[in-house]
mmCIF file of C-alpha atoms in Angstrom:
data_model
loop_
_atom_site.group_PDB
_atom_site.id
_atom_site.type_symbol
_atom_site.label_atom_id
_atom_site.label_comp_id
_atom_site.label_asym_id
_atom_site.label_seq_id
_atom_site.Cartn_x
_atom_site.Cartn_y
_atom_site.Cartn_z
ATOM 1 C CA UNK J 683 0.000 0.000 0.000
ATOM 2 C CA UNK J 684 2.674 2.102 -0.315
ATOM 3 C CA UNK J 685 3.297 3.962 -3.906
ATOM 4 C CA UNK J 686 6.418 5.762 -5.109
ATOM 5 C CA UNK J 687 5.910 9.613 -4.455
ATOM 6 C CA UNK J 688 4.227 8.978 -0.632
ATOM 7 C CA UNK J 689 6.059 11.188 1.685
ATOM 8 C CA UNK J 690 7.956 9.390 4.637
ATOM 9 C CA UNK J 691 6.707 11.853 7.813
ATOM 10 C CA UNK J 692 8.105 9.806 10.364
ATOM 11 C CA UNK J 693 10.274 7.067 11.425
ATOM 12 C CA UNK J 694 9.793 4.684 14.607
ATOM 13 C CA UNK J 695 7.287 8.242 15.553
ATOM 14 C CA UNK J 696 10.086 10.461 15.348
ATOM 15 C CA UNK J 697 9.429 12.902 12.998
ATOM 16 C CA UNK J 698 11.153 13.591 9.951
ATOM 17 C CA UNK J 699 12.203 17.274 8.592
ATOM 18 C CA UNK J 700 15.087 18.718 6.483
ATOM 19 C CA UNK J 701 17.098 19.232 10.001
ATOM 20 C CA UNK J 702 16.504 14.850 10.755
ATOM 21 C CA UNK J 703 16.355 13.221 7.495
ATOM 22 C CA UNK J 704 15.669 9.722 6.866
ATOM 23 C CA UNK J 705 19.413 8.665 7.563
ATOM 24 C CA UNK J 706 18.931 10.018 10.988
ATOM 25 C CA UNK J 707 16.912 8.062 12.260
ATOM 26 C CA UNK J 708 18.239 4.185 10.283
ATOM 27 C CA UNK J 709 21.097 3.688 12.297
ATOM 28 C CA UNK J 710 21.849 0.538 13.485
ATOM 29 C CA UNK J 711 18.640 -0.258 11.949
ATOM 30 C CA UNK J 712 19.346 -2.874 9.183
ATOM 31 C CA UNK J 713 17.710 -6.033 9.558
ATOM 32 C CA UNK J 714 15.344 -4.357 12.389
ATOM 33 C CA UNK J 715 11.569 -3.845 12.378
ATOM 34 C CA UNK J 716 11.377 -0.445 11.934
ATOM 35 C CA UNK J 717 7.579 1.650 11.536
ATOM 36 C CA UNK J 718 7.379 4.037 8.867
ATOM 37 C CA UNK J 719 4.351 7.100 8.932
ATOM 38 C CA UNK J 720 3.463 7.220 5.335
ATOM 39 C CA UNK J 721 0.960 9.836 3.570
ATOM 40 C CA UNK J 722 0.594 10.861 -0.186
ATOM 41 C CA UNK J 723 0.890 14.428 1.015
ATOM 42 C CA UNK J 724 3.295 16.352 3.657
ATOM 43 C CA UNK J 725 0.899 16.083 6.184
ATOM 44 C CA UNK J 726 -0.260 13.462 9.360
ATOM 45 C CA UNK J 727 -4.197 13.864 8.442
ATOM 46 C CA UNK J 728 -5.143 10.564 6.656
ATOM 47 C CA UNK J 729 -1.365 9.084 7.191
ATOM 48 C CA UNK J 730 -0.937 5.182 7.874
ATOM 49 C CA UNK J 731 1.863 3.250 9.461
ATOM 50 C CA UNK J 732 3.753 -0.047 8.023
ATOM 51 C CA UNK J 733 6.572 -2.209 9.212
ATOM 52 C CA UNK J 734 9.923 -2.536 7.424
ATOM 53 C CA UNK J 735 12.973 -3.967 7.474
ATOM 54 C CA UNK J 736 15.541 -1.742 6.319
ATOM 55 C CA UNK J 737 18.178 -3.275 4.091
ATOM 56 C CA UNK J 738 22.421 -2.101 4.383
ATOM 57 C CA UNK J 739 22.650 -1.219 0.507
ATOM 58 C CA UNK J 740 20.680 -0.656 -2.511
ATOM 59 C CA UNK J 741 23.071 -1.056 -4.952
ATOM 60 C CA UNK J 742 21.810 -4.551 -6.014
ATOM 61 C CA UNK J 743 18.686 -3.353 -6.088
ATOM 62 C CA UNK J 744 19.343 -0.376 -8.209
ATOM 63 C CA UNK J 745 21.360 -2.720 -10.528
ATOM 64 C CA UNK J 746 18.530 -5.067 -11.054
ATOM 65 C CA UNK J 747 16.049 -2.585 -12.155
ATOM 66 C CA UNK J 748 18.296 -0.852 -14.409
ATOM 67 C CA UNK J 749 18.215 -4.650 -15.734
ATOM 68 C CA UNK J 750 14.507 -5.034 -15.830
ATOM 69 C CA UNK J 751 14.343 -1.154 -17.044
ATOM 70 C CA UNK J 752 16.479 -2.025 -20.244
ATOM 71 C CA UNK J 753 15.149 -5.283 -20.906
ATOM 72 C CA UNK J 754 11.353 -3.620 -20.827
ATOM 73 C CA UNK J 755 12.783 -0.647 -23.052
ATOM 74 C CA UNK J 756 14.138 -3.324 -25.593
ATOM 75 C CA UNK J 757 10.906 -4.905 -25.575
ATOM 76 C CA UNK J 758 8.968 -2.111 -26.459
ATOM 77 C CA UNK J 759 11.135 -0.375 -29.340
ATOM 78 C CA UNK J 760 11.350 -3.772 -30.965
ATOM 79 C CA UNK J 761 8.106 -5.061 -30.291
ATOM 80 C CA UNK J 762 9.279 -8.383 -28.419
ATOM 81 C CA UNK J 763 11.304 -9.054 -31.238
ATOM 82 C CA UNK J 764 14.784 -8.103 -29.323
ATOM 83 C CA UNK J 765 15.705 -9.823 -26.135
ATOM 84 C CA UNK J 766 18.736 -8.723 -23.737
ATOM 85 C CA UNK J 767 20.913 -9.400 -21.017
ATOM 86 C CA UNK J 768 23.406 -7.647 -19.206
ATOM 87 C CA UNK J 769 27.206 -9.406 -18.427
ATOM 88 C CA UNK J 770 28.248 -7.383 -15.015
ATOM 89 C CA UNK J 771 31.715 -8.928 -14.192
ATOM 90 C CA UNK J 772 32.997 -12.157 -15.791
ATOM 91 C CA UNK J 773 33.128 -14.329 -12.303
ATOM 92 C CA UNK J 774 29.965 -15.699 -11.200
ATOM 93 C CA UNK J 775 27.364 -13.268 -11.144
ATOM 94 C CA UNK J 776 28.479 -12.486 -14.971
ATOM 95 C CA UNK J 777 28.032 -16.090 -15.311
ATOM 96 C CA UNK J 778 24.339 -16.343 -13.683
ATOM 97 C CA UNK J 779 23.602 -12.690 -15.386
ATOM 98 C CA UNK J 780 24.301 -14.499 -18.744
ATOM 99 C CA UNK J 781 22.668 -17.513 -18.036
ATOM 100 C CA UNK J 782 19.459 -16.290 -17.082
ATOM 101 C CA UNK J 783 19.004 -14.264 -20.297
ATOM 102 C CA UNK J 784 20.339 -16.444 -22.537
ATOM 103 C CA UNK J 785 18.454 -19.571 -21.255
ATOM 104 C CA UNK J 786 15.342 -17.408 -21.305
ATOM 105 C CA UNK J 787 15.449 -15.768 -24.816
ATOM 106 C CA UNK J 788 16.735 -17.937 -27.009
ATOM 107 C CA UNK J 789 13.133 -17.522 -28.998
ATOM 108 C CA UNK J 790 13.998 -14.125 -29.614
ATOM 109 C CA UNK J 791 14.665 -13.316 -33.109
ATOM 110 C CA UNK J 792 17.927 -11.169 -32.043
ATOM 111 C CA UNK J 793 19.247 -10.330 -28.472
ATOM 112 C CA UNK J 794 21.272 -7.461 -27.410
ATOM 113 C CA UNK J 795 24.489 -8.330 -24.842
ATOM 114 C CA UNK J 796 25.190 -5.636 -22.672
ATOM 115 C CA UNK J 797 28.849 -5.654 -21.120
ATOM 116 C CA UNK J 798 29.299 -1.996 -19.940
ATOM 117 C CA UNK J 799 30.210 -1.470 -16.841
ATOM 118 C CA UNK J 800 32.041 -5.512 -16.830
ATOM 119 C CA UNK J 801 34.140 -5.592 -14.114
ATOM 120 C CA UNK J 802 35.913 -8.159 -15.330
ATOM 121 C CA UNK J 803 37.340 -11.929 -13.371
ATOM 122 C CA UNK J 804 38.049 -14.721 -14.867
ATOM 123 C CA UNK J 805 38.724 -15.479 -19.148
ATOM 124 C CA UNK J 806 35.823 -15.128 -20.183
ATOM 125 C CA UNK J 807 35.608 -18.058 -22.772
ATOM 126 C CA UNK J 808 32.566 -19.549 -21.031
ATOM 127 C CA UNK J 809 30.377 -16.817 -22.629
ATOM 128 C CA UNK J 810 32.132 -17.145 -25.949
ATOM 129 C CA UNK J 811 31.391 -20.621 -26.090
ATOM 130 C CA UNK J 812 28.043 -20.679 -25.682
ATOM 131 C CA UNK J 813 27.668 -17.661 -28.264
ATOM 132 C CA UNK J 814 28.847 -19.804 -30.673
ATOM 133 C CA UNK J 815 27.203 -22.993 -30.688
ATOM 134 C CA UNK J 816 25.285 -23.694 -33.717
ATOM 135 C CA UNK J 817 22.491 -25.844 -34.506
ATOM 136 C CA UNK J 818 23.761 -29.559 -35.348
ATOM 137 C CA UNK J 819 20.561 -31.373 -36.436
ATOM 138 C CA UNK J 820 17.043 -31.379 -35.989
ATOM 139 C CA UNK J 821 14.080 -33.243 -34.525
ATOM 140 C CA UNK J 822 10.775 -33.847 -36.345
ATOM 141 C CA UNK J 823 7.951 -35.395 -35.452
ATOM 142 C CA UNK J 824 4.829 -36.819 -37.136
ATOM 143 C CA UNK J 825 2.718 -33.605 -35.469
ATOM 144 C CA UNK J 826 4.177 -30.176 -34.408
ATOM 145 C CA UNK J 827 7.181 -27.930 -35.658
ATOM 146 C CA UNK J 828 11.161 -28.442 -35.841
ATOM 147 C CA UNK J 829 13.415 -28.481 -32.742
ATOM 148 C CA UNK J 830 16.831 -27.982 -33.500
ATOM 149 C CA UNK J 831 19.623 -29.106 -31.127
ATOM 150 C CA UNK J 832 21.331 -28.771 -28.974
ATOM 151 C CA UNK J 833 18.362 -26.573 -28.023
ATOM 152 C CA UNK J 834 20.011 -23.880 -26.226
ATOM 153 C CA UNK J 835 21.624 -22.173 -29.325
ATOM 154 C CA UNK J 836 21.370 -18.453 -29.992
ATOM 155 C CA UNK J 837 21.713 -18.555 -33.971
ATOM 156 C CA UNK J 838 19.404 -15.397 -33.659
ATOM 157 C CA UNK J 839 21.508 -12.508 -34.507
ATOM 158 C CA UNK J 840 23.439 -10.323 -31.810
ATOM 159 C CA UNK J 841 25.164 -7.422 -30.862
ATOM 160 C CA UNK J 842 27.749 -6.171 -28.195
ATOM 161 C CA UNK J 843 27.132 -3.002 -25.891
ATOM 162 C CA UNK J 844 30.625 -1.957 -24.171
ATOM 163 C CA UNK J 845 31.930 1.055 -22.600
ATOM 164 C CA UNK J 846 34.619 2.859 -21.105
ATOM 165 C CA UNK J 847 34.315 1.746 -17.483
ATOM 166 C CA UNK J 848 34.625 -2.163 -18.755
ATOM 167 C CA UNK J 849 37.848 -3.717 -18.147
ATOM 168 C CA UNK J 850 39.760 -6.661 -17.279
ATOM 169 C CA UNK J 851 37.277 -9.456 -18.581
ATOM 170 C CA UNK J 852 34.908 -6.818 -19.624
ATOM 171 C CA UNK J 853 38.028 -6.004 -22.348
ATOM 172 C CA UNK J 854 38.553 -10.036 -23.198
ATOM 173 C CA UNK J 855 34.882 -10.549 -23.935
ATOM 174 C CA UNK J 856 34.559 -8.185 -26.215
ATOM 175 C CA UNK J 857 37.942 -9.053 -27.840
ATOM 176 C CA UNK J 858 36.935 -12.616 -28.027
ATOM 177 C CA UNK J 859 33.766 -11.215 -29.478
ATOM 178 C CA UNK J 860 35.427 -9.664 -32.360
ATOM 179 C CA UNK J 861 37.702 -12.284 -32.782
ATOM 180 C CA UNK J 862 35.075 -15.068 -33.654
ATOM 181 C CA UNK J 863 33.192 -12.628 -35.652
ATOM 182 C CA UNK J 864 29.787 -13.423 -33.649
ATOM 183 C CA UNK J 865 28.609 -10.376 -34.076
ATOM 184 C CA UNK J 866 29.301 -6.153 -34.004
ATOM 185 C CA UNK J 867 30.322 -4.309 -30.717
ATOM 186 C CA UNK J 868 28.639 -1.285 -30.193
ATOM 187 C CA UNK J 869 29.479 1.760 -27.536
ATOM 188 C CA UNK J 870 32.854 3.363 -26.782
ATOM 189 C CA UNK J 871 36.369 1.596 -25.727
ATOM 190 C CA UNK J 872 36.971 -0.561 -23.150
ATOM 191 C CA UNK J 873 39.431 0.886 -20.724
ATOM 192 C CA UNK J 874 41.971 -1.420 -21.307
ATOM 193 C CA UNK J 875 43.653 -3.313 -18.195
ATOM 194 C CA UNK J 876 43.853 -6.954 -19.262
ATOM 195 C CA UNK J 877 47.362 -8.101 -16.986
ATOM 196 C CA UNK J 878 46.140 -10.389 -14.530
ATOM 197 C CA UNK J 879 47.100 -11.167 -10.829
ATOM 198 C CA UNK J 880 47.035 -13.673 -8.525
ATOM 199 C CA UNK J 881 46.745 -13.233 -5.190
ATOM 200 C CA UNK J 882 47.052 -10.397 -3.106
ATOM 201 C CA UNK J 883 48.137 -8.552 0.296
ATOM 202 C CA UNK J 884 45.943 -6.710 2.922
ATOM 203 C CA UNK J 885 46.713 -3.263 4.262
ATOM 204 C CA UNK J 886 45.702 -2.187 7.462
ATOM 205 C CA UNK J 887 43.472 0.379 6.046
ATOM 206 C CA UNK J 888 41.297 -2.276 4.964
ATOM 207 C CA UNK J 889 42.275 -1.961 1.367
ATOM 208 C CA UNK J 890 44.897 -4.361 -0.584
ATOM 209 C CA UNK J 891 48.043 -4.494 -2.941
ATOM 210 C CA UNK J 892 48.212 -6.841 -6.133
ATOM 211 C CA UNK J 893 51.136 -7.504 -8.409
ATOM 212 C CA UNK J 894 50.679 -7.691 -12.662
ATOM 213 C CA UNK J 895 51.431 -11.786 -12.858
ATOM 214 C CA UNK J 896 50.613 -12.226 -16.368
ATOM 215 C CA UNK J 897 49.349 -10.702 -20.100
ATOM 216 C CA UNK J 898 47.157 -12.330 -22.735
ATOM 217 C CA UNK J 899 48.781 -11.808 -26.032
ATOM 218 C CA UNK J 900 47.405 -12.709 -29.902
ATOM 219 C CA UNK J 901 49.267 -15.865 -30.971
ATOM 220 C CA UNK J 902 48.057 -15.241 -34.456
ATOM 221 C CA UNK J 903 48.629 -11.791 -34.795
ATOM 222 C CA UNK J 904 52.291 -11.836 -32.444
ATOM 223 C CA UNK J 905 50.644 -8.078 -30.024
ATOM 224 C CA UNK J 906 49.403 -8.271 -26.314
ATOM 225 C CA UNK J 907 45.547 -7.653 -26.465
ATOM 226 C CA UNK J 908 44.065 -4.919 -25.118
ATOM 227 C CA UNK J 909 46.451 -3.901 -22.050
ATOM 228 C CA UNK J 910 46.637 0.071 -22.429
ATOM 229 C CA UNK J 911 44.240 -0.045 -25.275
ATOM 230 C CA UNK J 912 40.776 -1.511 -24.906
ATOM 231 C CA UNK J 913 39.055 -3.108 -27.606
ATOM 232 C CA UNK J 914 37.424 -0.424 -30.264
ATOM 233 C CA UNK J 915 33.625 -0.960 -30.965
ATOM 234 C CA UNK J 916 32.763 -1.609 -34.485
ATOM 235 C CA UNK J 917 30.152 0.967 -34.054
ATOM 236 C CA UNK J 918 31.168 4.264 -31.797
ATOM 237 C CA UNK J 919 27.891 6.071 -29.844
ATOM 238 C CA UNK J 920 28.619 7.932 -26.775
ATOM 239 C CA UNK J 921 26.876 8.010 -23.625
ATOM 240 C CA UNK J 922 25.944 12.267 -23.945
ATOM 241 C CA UNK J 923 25.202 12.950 -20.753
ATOM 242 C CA UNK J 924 22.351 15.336 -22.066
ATOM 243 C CA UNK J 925 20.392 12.597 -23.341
ATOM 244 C CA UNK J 926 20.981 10.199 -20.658
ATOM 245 C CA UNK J 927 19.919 12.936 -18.098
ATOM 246 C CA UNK J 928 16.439 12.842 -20.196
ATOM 247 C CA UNK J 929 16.510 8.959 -20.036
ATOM 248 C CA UNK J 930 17.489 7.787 -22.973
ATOM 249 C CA UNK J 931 20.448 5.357 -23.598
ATOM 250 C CA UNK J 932 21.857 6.218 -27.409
ATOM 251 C CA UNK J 933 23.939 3.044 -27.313
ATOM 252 C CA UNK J 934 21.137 0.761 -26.200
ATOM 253 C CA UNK J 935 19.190 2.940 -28.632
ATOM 254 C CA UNK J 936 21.533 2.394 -31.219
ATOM 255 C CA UNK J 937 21.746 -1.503 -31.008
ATOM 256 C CA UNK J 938 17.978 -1.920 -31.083
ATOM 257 C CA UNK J 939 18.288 -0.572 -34.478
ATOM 258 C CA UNK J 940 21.062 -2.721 -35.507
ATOM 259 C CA UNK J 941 19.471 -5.742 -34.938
ATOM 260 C CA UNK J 942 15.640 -4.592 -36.147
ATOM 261 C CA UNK J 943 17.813 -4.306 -39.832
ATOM 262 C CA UNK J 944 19.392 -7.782 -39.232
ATOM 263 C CA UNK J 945 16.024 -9.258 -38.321
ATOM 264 C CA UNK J 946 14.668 -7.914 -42.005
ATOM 265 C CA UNK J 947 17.142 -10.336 -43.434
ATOM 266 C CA UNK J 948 15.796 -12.966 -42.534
ATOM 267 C CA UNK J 949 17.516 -16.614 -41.852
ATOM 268 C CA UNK J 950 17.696 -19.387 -43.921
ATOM 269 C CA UNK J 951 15.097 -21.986 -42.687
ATOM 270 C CA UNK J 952 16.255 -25.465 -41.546
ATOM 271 C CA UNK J 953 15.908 -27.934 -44.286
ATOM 272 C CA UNK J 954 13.275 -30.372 -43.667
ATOM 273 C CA UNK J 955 13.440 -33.372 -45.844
ATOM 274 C CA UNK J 956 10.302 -35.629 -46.907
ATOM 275 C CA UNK J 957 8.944 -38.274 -44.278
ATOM 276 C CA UNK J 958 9.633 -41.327 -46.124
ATOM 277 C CA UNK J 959 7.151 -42.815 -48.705
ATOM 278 C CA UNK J 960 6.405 -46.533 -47.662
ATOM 279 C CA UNK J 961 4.715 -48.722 -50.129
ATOM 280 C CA UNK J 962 1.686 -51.077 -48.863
ATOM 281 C CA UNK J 963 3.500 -54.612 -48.235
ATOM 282 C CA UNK J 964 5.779 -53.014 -46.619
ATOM 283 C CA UNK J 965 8.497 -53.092 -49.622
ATOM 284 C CA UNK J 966 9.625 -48.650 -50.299
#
């Protein structure tokens, strides 16, 4: 019963004002019941009271309706035609992130894989793998469609988003990306920090030190990938902060389009041969 826009007038009955904001009064409070006076104008007349439980950061749930936000605003410039996920780091929440939008939409007829912001982990050739599988046969039964395996295949087109605040494994995706030729990378340069480490040391401020262990390097093309560099997009739109303080998102914008024009292709159908013409007496 409570809608975005109610004004908070009170917390655990003390009340709140510009001198005792929220904050004030939600220390120590995560994890407590804590009573909130709620009213959809500034005023105690009419107000109710619920019961919370106050959580000790919103981050995750900031970064999961930015999710939801650009997976709805996908959805509605392509008609449901477009799917998308977003690839935050390359360790294990990458890995679920992926995983739950590429299990989900592979009946899309193109997705869009978002990678800004990647914070990077571990080589990232579990995505890459999976990006390229391709259909090896089909099933067909007397009644119903085709089903072509393995099932989880995205042959539907796709495209790349990256910016300048991915890095690490968030510059090797997109590199591997490019390299396989799965699709175009759209957004503005990675930042470029692809030396690894392993392991690290604590400092008594609470922070740490790492050591560069190790580069990745092109055994084709004889260069170290990426380190200093960043991987170029195929296709460069910036982020203006004018238009993203309006709400749009040119880049996401931007790939939407892209794969609308790859959709009017078309792909070529499976081919289906003829069920097999038996003669009565059993002899074909």
């Amino acid at each position: 019963g409570v809608d975005q826009g109610n004004y908070i007038l009170a917390i655990d009955g003390k009340a709140v004002s510009a001198s005792n904001p929220p904050s004030t009064f939600l220390q120590n409070k995560v994890g407590k019941l804590v009573t909130l006076t709620i009213n959809d104008k500034p005023s105690l007349e009419g107000s109710k009271k619920v019961t919370v439980r106050p959580i000790a950061d919103e981050k995750d749930i900031r970064y999961q309706d930015w999710v939801e936000s650009n997976r709805q605003k996908v959805l509605k410039m392509s008609g449901g035609k477009i799917g998308y996920l977003h690839i935050p780091d390359t360790s294990q929440p990458g890995m679920i992130g992926f995983l739950k939008g590429y299990y989900s939409q592979n009946d899309k007829e193109a997705v869009i894989l978002d990678e800004r912001f990647n914070g990077g982990g571990f080589i990232p050739t579990f995505f890459q793998e999976r990006l390229m599988r391709k259909i090896e046969a089909g099933f067909k039964g007397r009644t119903g469609g085709v089903i072509g395996f393995p099932a989880q295949s995205m042959t539907s087109p796709t495209c790349m988003l990256v910016n300048e605040y991915a890095g690490s494994g968030g510059d090797m995706l997109p590199w591997l990306y490019k390299n396989n030729k799965i699709g175009k990378v759209i957004g503005k340069r990675t930042w470029g920090g692809l030396v690894g480490i392993q392991g690290s040391q604590p400092i008594v401020d609470g922070g740490f030190l790492s050591v560069p262990s190790f580069g990745i390097f092109d055994h084709v093309r004889g260069e170290w990938i990426a380190e200093s560099r960043g991987v170029d997009p195929d296709i460069e739109v910036d982020a203006r902060p004018d238009l993203v303080a309006k709400g749009q998102d040119p880049q996401l914008e931007k790939a939407v389009e892209l794969m609308l024009a790859e959709i009017k292709k078309g792909r070529p159908a499976m081919k289906v041969p003829p069920f097999p013409n038996v003669i009565k007496g059993g002899k074909g």
